[in-house]
Each structure stands twice: as C-alpha cells, then as structure tokens.
mmCIF file of C-alpha atoms and ligand atoms in Angstrom:
data_model
loop_
_atom_site.group_PDB
_atom_site.id
_atom_site.type_symbol
_atom_site.label_atom_id
_atom_site.label_comp_id
_atom_site.label_asym_id
_atom_site.label_seq_id
_atom_site.Cartn_x
_atom_site.Cartn_y
_atom_site.Cartn_z
ATOM 1 C CA MET A 1 -0.030 0.059 -0.185
ATOM 2 C CA LYS A 2 1.341 3.787 -0.877
ATOM 3 C CA TYR A 3 0.920 5.027 2.645
ATOM 4 C CA LYS A 4 3.055 8.628 1.877
ATOM 5 C CA PHE A 5 1.911 10.332 -0.973
ATOM 6 C CA ASN A 6 4.841 11.563 -2.783
ATOM 7 C CA PRO A 7 4.189 12.310 -6.366
ATOM 8 C CA PRO A 8 7.126 13.201 -9.112
ATOM 9 C CA GLY A 9 8.636 16.545 -8.373
ATOM 10 C CA ILE A 10 7.380 17.481 -12.504
ATOM 11 C CA LEU A 11 3.826 17.023 -10.892
ATOM 12 C CA LYS A 12 4.367 19.175 -8.040
ATOM 13 C CA PHE A 13 5.841 21.759 -10.501
ATOM 14 C CA MET A 14 2.880 21.999 -12.864
ATOM 15 C CA PHE A 15 0.925 22.134 -9.865
ATOM 16 C CA SER A 16 2.843 24.164 -7.448
ATOM 17 C CA ASP A 17 -0.101 26.010 -6.420
ATOM 18 C CA PHE A 18 -1.510 22.873 -4.767
ATOM 19 C CA TYR A 19 -0.629 22.320 -0.519
ATOM 20 C CA TRP A 20 0.974 18.170 -0.319
ATOM 21 C CA THR A 21 2.925 19.515 2.352
ATOM 22 C CA THR A 22 2.201 22.241 5.510
ATOM 23 C CA ASN A 23 4.487 25.127 4.945
ATOM 24 C CA ASN A 24 5.208 25.720 9.067
ATOM 25 C CA ASP A 25 6.801 22.208 9.739
ATOM 26 C CA LYS A 26 3.508 21.324 11.780
ATOM 27 C CA LEU A 27 1.157 18.501 10.991
ATOM 28 C CA LEU A 28 -2.249 19.371 9.654
ATOM 29 C CA LEU A 29 -4.978 17.115 10.483
ATOM 30 C CA THR A 30 -7.658 16.921 8.101
ATOM 31 C CA PHE A 31 -10.746 14.584 7.722
ATOM 32 C CA ASP A 32 -12.556 13.734 4.472
ATOM 33 C CA ASP A 33 -16.321 13.235 3.858
ATOM 34 C CA GLY A 34 -18.356 14.268 6.814
ATOM 35 C CA PRO A 35 -20.461 15.652 8.576
ATOM 36 C CA ILE A 36 -22.338 12.030 10.227
ATOM 37 C CA PRO A 37 -24.581 11.410 12.807
ATOM 38 C CA ASP A 38 -22.428 10.307 15.861
ATOM 39 C CA ASN A 39 -19.352 10.410 14.059
ATOM 40 C CA THR A 40 -18.452 13.638 13.784
ATOM 41 C CA TYR A 41 -19.110 14.286 17.287
ATOM 42 C CA GLN A 42 -16.916 11.779 18.841
ATOM 43 C CA ILE A 43 -13.680 13.386 16.450
ATOM 44 C CA LEU A 44 -14.964 16.611 17.817
ATOM 45 C CA ASN A 45 -14.366 15.509 21.553
ATOM 46 C CA PHE A 46 -11.627 14.042 21.126
ATOM 47 C CA LEU A 47 -10.149 17.082 19.108
ATOM 48 C CA LYS A 48 -11.254 19.438 21.841
ATOM 49 C CA SER A 49 -9.654 17.433 24.860
ATOM 50 C CA ASN A 50 -6.277 17.227 22.920
ATOM 51 C CA ASN A 51 -6.510 20.804 21.766
ATOM 52 C CA ILE A 52 -6.025 20.050 18.358
ATOM 53 C CA LYS A 53 -7.265 22.644 15.071
ATOM 54 C CA ALA A 54 -8.472 20.538 12.550
ATOM 55 C CA LEU A 55 -9.404 20.913 9.009
ATOM 56 C CA PHE A 56 -12.666 19.018 7.516
ATOM 57 C CA PHE A 57 -13.185 18.606 3.882
ATOM 58 C CA CYS A 58 -16.947 18.337 4.114
ATOM 59 C CA VAL A 59 -19.480 16.861 1.376
ATOM 60 C CA GLY A 60 -21.859 19.915 0.426
ATOM 61 C CA ASN A 61 -24.808 17.291 0.487
ATOM 62 C CA ASN A 62 -23.947 16.231 3.919
ATOM 63 C CA ILE A 63 -24.477 19.625 5.347
ATOM 64 C CA ARG A 64 -27.507 19.710 3.514
ATOM 65 C CA LYS A 65 -28.764 16.660 5.659
ATOM 66 C CA TYR A 66 -26.792 17.823 9.386
ATOM 67 C CA PRO A 67 -26.475 21.484 9.290
ATOM 68 C CA GLU A 68 -26.515 21.047 12.801
ATOM 69 C CA ILE A 69 -23.286 18.954 13.030
ATOM 70 C CA ALA A 70 -21.495 21.129 10.274
ATOM 71 C CA LYS A 71 -22.264 24.470 12.604
ATOM 72 C CA SER A 72 -20.550 22.541 15.609
ATOM 73 C CA ILE A 73 -17.374 21.783 13.638
ATOM 74 C CA LEU A 74 -17.251 25.882 13.301
ATOM 75 C CA ASP A 75 -17.987 26.655 16.831
ATOM 76 C CA GLU A 76 -15.279 24.310 17.984
ATOM 77 C CA GLY A 77 -13.041 26.673 15.734
ATOM 78 C CA HIS A 78 -12.146 24.146 13.049
ATOM 79 C CA THR A 79 -11.915 24.910 9.463
ATOM 80 C CA ILE A 80 -14.539 23.735 6.523
ATOM 81 C CA GLY A 81 -13.645 22.596 3.002
ATOM 82 C CA ASN A 82 -14.998 21.980 -0.028
ATOM 83 C CA HIS A 83 -15.282 18.232 -0.999
ATOM 84 C CA MET A 84 -17.450 19.220 -3.806
ATOM 85 C CA TYR A 85 -21.349 18.791 -3.127
ATOM 86 C CA ASN A 86 -22.174 15.033 -3.992
ATOM 87 C CA HIS A 87 -18.492 13.719 -3.967
ATOM 88 C CA THR A 88 -18.031 13.620 -7.334
ATOM 89 C CA ASN A 89 -14.472 12.236 -8.966
ATOM 90 C CA ILE A 90 -13.856 15.445 -10.883
ATOM 91 C CA ARG A 91 -11.879 13.228 -14.048
ATOM 92 C CA THR A 92 -14.969 12.212 -15.256
ATOM 93 C CA VAL A 93 -16.796 15.116 -15.226
ATOM 94 C CA ALA A 94 -16.857 18.443 -17.275
ATOM 95 C CA LYS A 95 -15.336 21.592 -15.766
ATOM 96 C CA SER A 96 -19.065 22.711 -16.184
ATOM 97 C CA GLU A 97 -20.218 20.269 -13.455
ATOM 98 C CA THR A 98 -17.462 20.673 -10.955
ATOM 99 C CA GLN A 99 -18.168 24.597 -11.242
ATOM 100 C CA LYS A 100 -21.522 23.383 -10.532
ATOM 101 C CA GLU A 101 -20.970 21.139 -7.786
ATOM 102 C CA ILE A 102 -18.650 23.677 -5.931
ATOM 103 C CA ASP A 103 -21.327 26.622 -6.447
ATOM 104 C CA GLN A 104 -23.845 24.266 -4.605
ATOM 105 C CA PHE A 105 -21.358 23.853 -1.585
ATOM 106 C CA ASN A 106 -20.677 27.525 -1.386
ATOM 107 C CA LYS A 107 -24.550 28.473 -1.598
ATOM 108 C CA ILE A 108 -25.691 25.851 1.311
ATOM 109 C CA THR A 109 -22.267 26.427 3.298
ATOM 110 C CA LEU A 110 -23.568 30.073 2.904
ATOM 111 C CA LYS A 111 -27.019 29.515 3.692
ATOM 112 C CA GLU A 112 -26.478 26.915 6.108
ATOM 113 C CA LEU A 113 -23.605 28.213 7.979
ATOM 114 C CA ASN A 114 -22.974 32.125 6.634
ATOM 115 C CA TYR A 115 -19.380 30.811 5.555
ATOM 116 C CA LYS A 116 -17.290 30.916 3.221
ATOM 117 C CA THR A 117 -14.346 28.236 2.666
ATOM 118 C CA GLU A 118 -10.889 28.900 1.104
ATOM 119 C CA PHE A 119 -9.800 25.063 0.921
ATOM 120 C CA PHE A 120 -10.888 22.649 -1.358
ATOM 121 C CA ARG A 121 -10.102 18.641 -1.709
ATOM 122 C CA PRO A 122 -10.842 17.082 -4.878
ATOM 123 C CA PRO A 123 -12.996 13.370 -4.143
ATOM 124 C CA HIS A 124 -10.535 10.227 -4.307
ATOM 125 C CA GLY A 125 -7.375 12.632 -4.895
ATOM 126 C CA ARG A 126 -8.587 13.226 -8.600
ATOM 127 C CA PHE A 127 -7.789 16.176 -9.903
ATOM 128 C CA ASN A 128 -6.644 17.174 -13.626
ATOM 129 C CA LEU A 129 -5.320 20.097 -15.833
ATOM 130 C CA ALA A 130 -8.225 22.349 -15.448
ATOM 131 C CA THR A 131 -8.138 22.203 -11.877
ATOM 132 C CA SER A 132 -5.446 24.634 -11.457
ATOM 133 C CA GLY A 133 -7.413 26.936 -13.245
ATOM 134 C CA LEU A 134 -10.697 26.323 -11.321
ATOM 135 C CA MET A 135 -9.066 27.021 -8.221
ATOM 136 C CA LYS A 136 -8.002 30.184 -8.959
ATOM 137 C CA GLN A 137 -11.390 31.130 -10.509
ATOM 138 C CA ASN A 138 -13.380 30.290 -7.322
ATOM 139 C CA LYS A 139 -10.126 31.759 -5.121
ATOM 140 C CA LEU A 140 -9.718 28.074 -3.631
ATOM 141 C CA LYS A 141 -6.703 26.304 -2.323
ATOM 142 C CA ASN A 142 -5.931 22.806 -3.152
ATOM 143 C CA VAL A 143 -5.177 21.039 -0.665
ATOM 144 C CA MET A 144 -3.748 17.537 -1.360
ATOM 145 C CA TRP A 145 -1.905 15.570 1.704
ATOM 146 C CA SER A 146 1.386 14.060 1.930
ATOM 147 C CA LEU A 147 0.323 10.962 4.648
ATOM 148 C CA LEU A 148 -2.886 8.318 3.578
ATOM 149 C CA SER A 149 -3.928 6.767 7.300
ATOM 150 C CA TYR A 150 -6.267 3.854 5.817
ATOM 151 C CA ASP A 151 -8.442 4.341 8.234
ATOM 152 C CA TYR A 152 -11.331 3.612 6.277
ATOM 153 C CA LYS A 153 -9.788 -0.155 5.668
ATOM 154 C CA ASN A 154 -11.060 -0.375 9.464
ATOM 155 C CA ASP A 155 -8.108 -1.853 10.285
ATOM 156 C CA LYS A 156 -5.873 -0.262 12.892
ATOM 157 C CA ASN A 157 -2.389 -2.420 12.657
ATOM 158 C CA ILE A 158 -3.065 -0.576 8.992
ATOM 159 C CA VAL A 159 -3.091 2.616 10.350
ATOM 160 C CA LYS A 160 -0.117 1.822 13.118
ATOM 161 C CA PHE A 161 1.741 1.233 10.543
ATOM 162 C CA ALA A 162 1.883 3.813 8.440
ATOM 163 C CA LEU A 163 2.308 6.479 11.404
ATOM 164 C CA GLU A 164 5.258 4.625 12.711
ATOM 165 C CA ASN A 165 6.842 4.723 9.501
ATOM 166 C CA PHE A 166 5.938 7.759 7.535
ATOM 167 C CA LEU A 167 4.689 10.269 9.925
ATOM 168 C CA MET A 168 6.607 13.624 9.219
ATOM 169 C CA LYS A 169 7.073 16.807 10.880
ATOM 170 C CA ASN A 170 4.985 18.906 7.693
ATOM 171 C CA SER A 171 2.819 15.967 7.456
ATOM 172 C CA ILE A 172 -0.535 16.671 5.991
ATOM 173 C CA LEU A 173 -2.737 13.864 7.017
ATOM 174 C CA VAL A 174 -5.522 12.275 6.001
ATOM 175 C CA PHE A 175 -8.443 10.305 7.991
ATOM 176 C CA HIS A 176 -12.315 10.041 6.730
ATOM 177 C CA ASP A 177 -15.087 11.104 8.850
ATOM 178 C CA ASN A 178 -17.597 8.125 7.702
ATOM 179 C CA ILE A 179 -18.912 5.161 8.220
ATOM 180 C CA SER A 180 -15.869 2.719 7.537
ATOM 181 C CA SER A 181 -13.412 4.364 9.743
ATOM 182 C CA GLN A 182 -15.695 4.980 12.655
ATOM 183 C CA PRO A 183 -15.067 2.073 14.716
ATOM 184 C CA ILE A 184 -11.284 2.325 15.010
ATOM 185 C CA ILE A 185 -11.278 6.612 14.567
ATOM 186 C CA ILE A 186 -10.580 7.507 18.328
ATOM 187 C CA ASP A 187 -8.043 4.347 18.752
ATOM 188 C CA CYS A 188 -6.237 5.964 15.434
ATOM 189 C CA LEU A 189 -6.470 9.570 16.761
ATOM 190 C CA GLU A 190 -4.752 8.495 19.891
ATOM 191 C CA PHE A 191 -1.988 6.501 18.922
ATOM 192 C CA LEU A 192 -1.402 9.893 16.629
ATOM 193 C CA VAL A 193 -1.289 11.559 19.168
ATOM 194 C CA LYS A 194 1.345 9.667 21.182
ATOM 195 C CA GLU A 195 2.790 8.689 17.968
ATOM 196 C CA ALA A 196 3.665 12.978 17.488
ATOM 197 C CA GLU A 197 4.444 13.566 20.895
ATOM 198 C CA LYS A 198 7.242 10.848 21.087
ATOM 199 C CA LYS A 199 8.544 12.287 17.512
ATOM 200 C CA GLY A 200 8.311 15.584 18.933
ATOM 201 C CA PHE A 201 5.870 16.956 15.925
ATOM 202 C CA GLU A 202 3.658 19.424 17.003
ATOM 203 C CA PHE A 203 -0.181 20.200 15.236
ATOM 204 C CA GLY A 204 -0.999 23.172 13.675
ATOM 205 C CA ASP A 205 -4.138 25.607 12.847
ATOM 206 C CA PRO A 206 -5.625 25.086 9.151
ATOM 207 C CA ALA A 207 -4.754 28.299 8.453
ATOM 208 C CA GLU A 208 -0.879 28.769 9.702
ATOM 209 C CA CYS A 209 -0.065 25.277 8.394
ATOM 210 C CA LEU A 210 -1.447 26.172 4.765
ATOM 211 C CA LYS A 211 -0.097 30.066 4.512
HETATM 212 ZN ZN1 ZN B 301 -13.677 11.916 0.091
#
C-alpha cells in the first residue's frame, strides 16, 4: 500500500499552487467526507480534549442533511473545506459540472453556516489539468496530502504502521469522518497523538499550516 503520497517532482512543479505538505513544519489533521451523525461529534470531542484544530473537508450534501453538526465543527474553532457537493470524481465530469458542484457547496455553506471556505480537496484525490484554473477562478486553495492513514479499511494495525513509519513533521494527514472508519477512528487518533509526541512533532492550525 502507498501510505506516503509523494508524487513525482514534475507533478508538484506543474501544480505548485497545490498544498502537498504544511509550510510550517507542523502536522495538519484533515478529515474527509463528513459530517455524519455521532462520528463527527466523537472526533470533535477528541480534538477538544487534545487541543487540536483540524480541517474538515465536508461533502456539501452532508452539510445539507446535517447542518447542526456542520455548525458544531465551526463552533469548536475548526475549519471547513469544500469536498464537492456530491463527492464527485472531477476527472469523470466536465469542468462545468465541477463548477456547478463548487457553487452548490458554496450556496449550502452560506445558507446554513453563513460561511465561505477557502480550501478545497478533490474527492478520491483525483484532479486534472483544468483544476488549477478552476481553483484560481473560485479563489480556492487545493489541499492534497502527504500521508494517507487508510483508516477507511477499518484495520488499526494498518493505520499504526502508517503512522509509525511515515509520519513527518510537515505531514498533511488524511483521516475520514465516515462510516468505514468510525469503529477505529478514536483509537487511531489516540495513537497519532502519542506518536507525534514521541517524535516531537506539533499540530498546527489549518490557517497557519497552509499559508
Ligand atoms: Zn472523500
């Protein structure tokens, strides 16, 4: 399995406006796909008791379904990013369709949360040549990652292996706020905090990590 996401230099050069790691040598914790009942709250409680601020790449349709949970994310001082309205793989649709989903996402966050996000993560990590331009037009920063935890495989040992071997001080970590990782997510986060402490790495706030 590929835990470390370290694309070829040419790709990073071509997409140098994307974030692949943090800029301040701190760990950035990100959660994709929420919000969902119960799970988001247990993550929020964990973050609060560990004094960590995270970036939640929410699916617009989940914000529509669970606006109160999305509100709690913001109330607790975390950041919400755009993960498309329907979690669509943008490689499989026309640019106009991607734009439509970005707009739909903006509309629902404005309506339900009075909030405008500045961050974007493409579902499944898939993007194409049009993505950079689209980000600029929408004044969005595209946030990729450097360490995938594979938490959605629902196997703690895989996540532990990833963290023990591939955690770097400037890692952008991906976890999931979804049903697949729900049974193990808190154990994994506890392990992450211990591992970071052991290695002397600190967690940073999204805004300072992605300057
Ligand atoms: Zn996703």
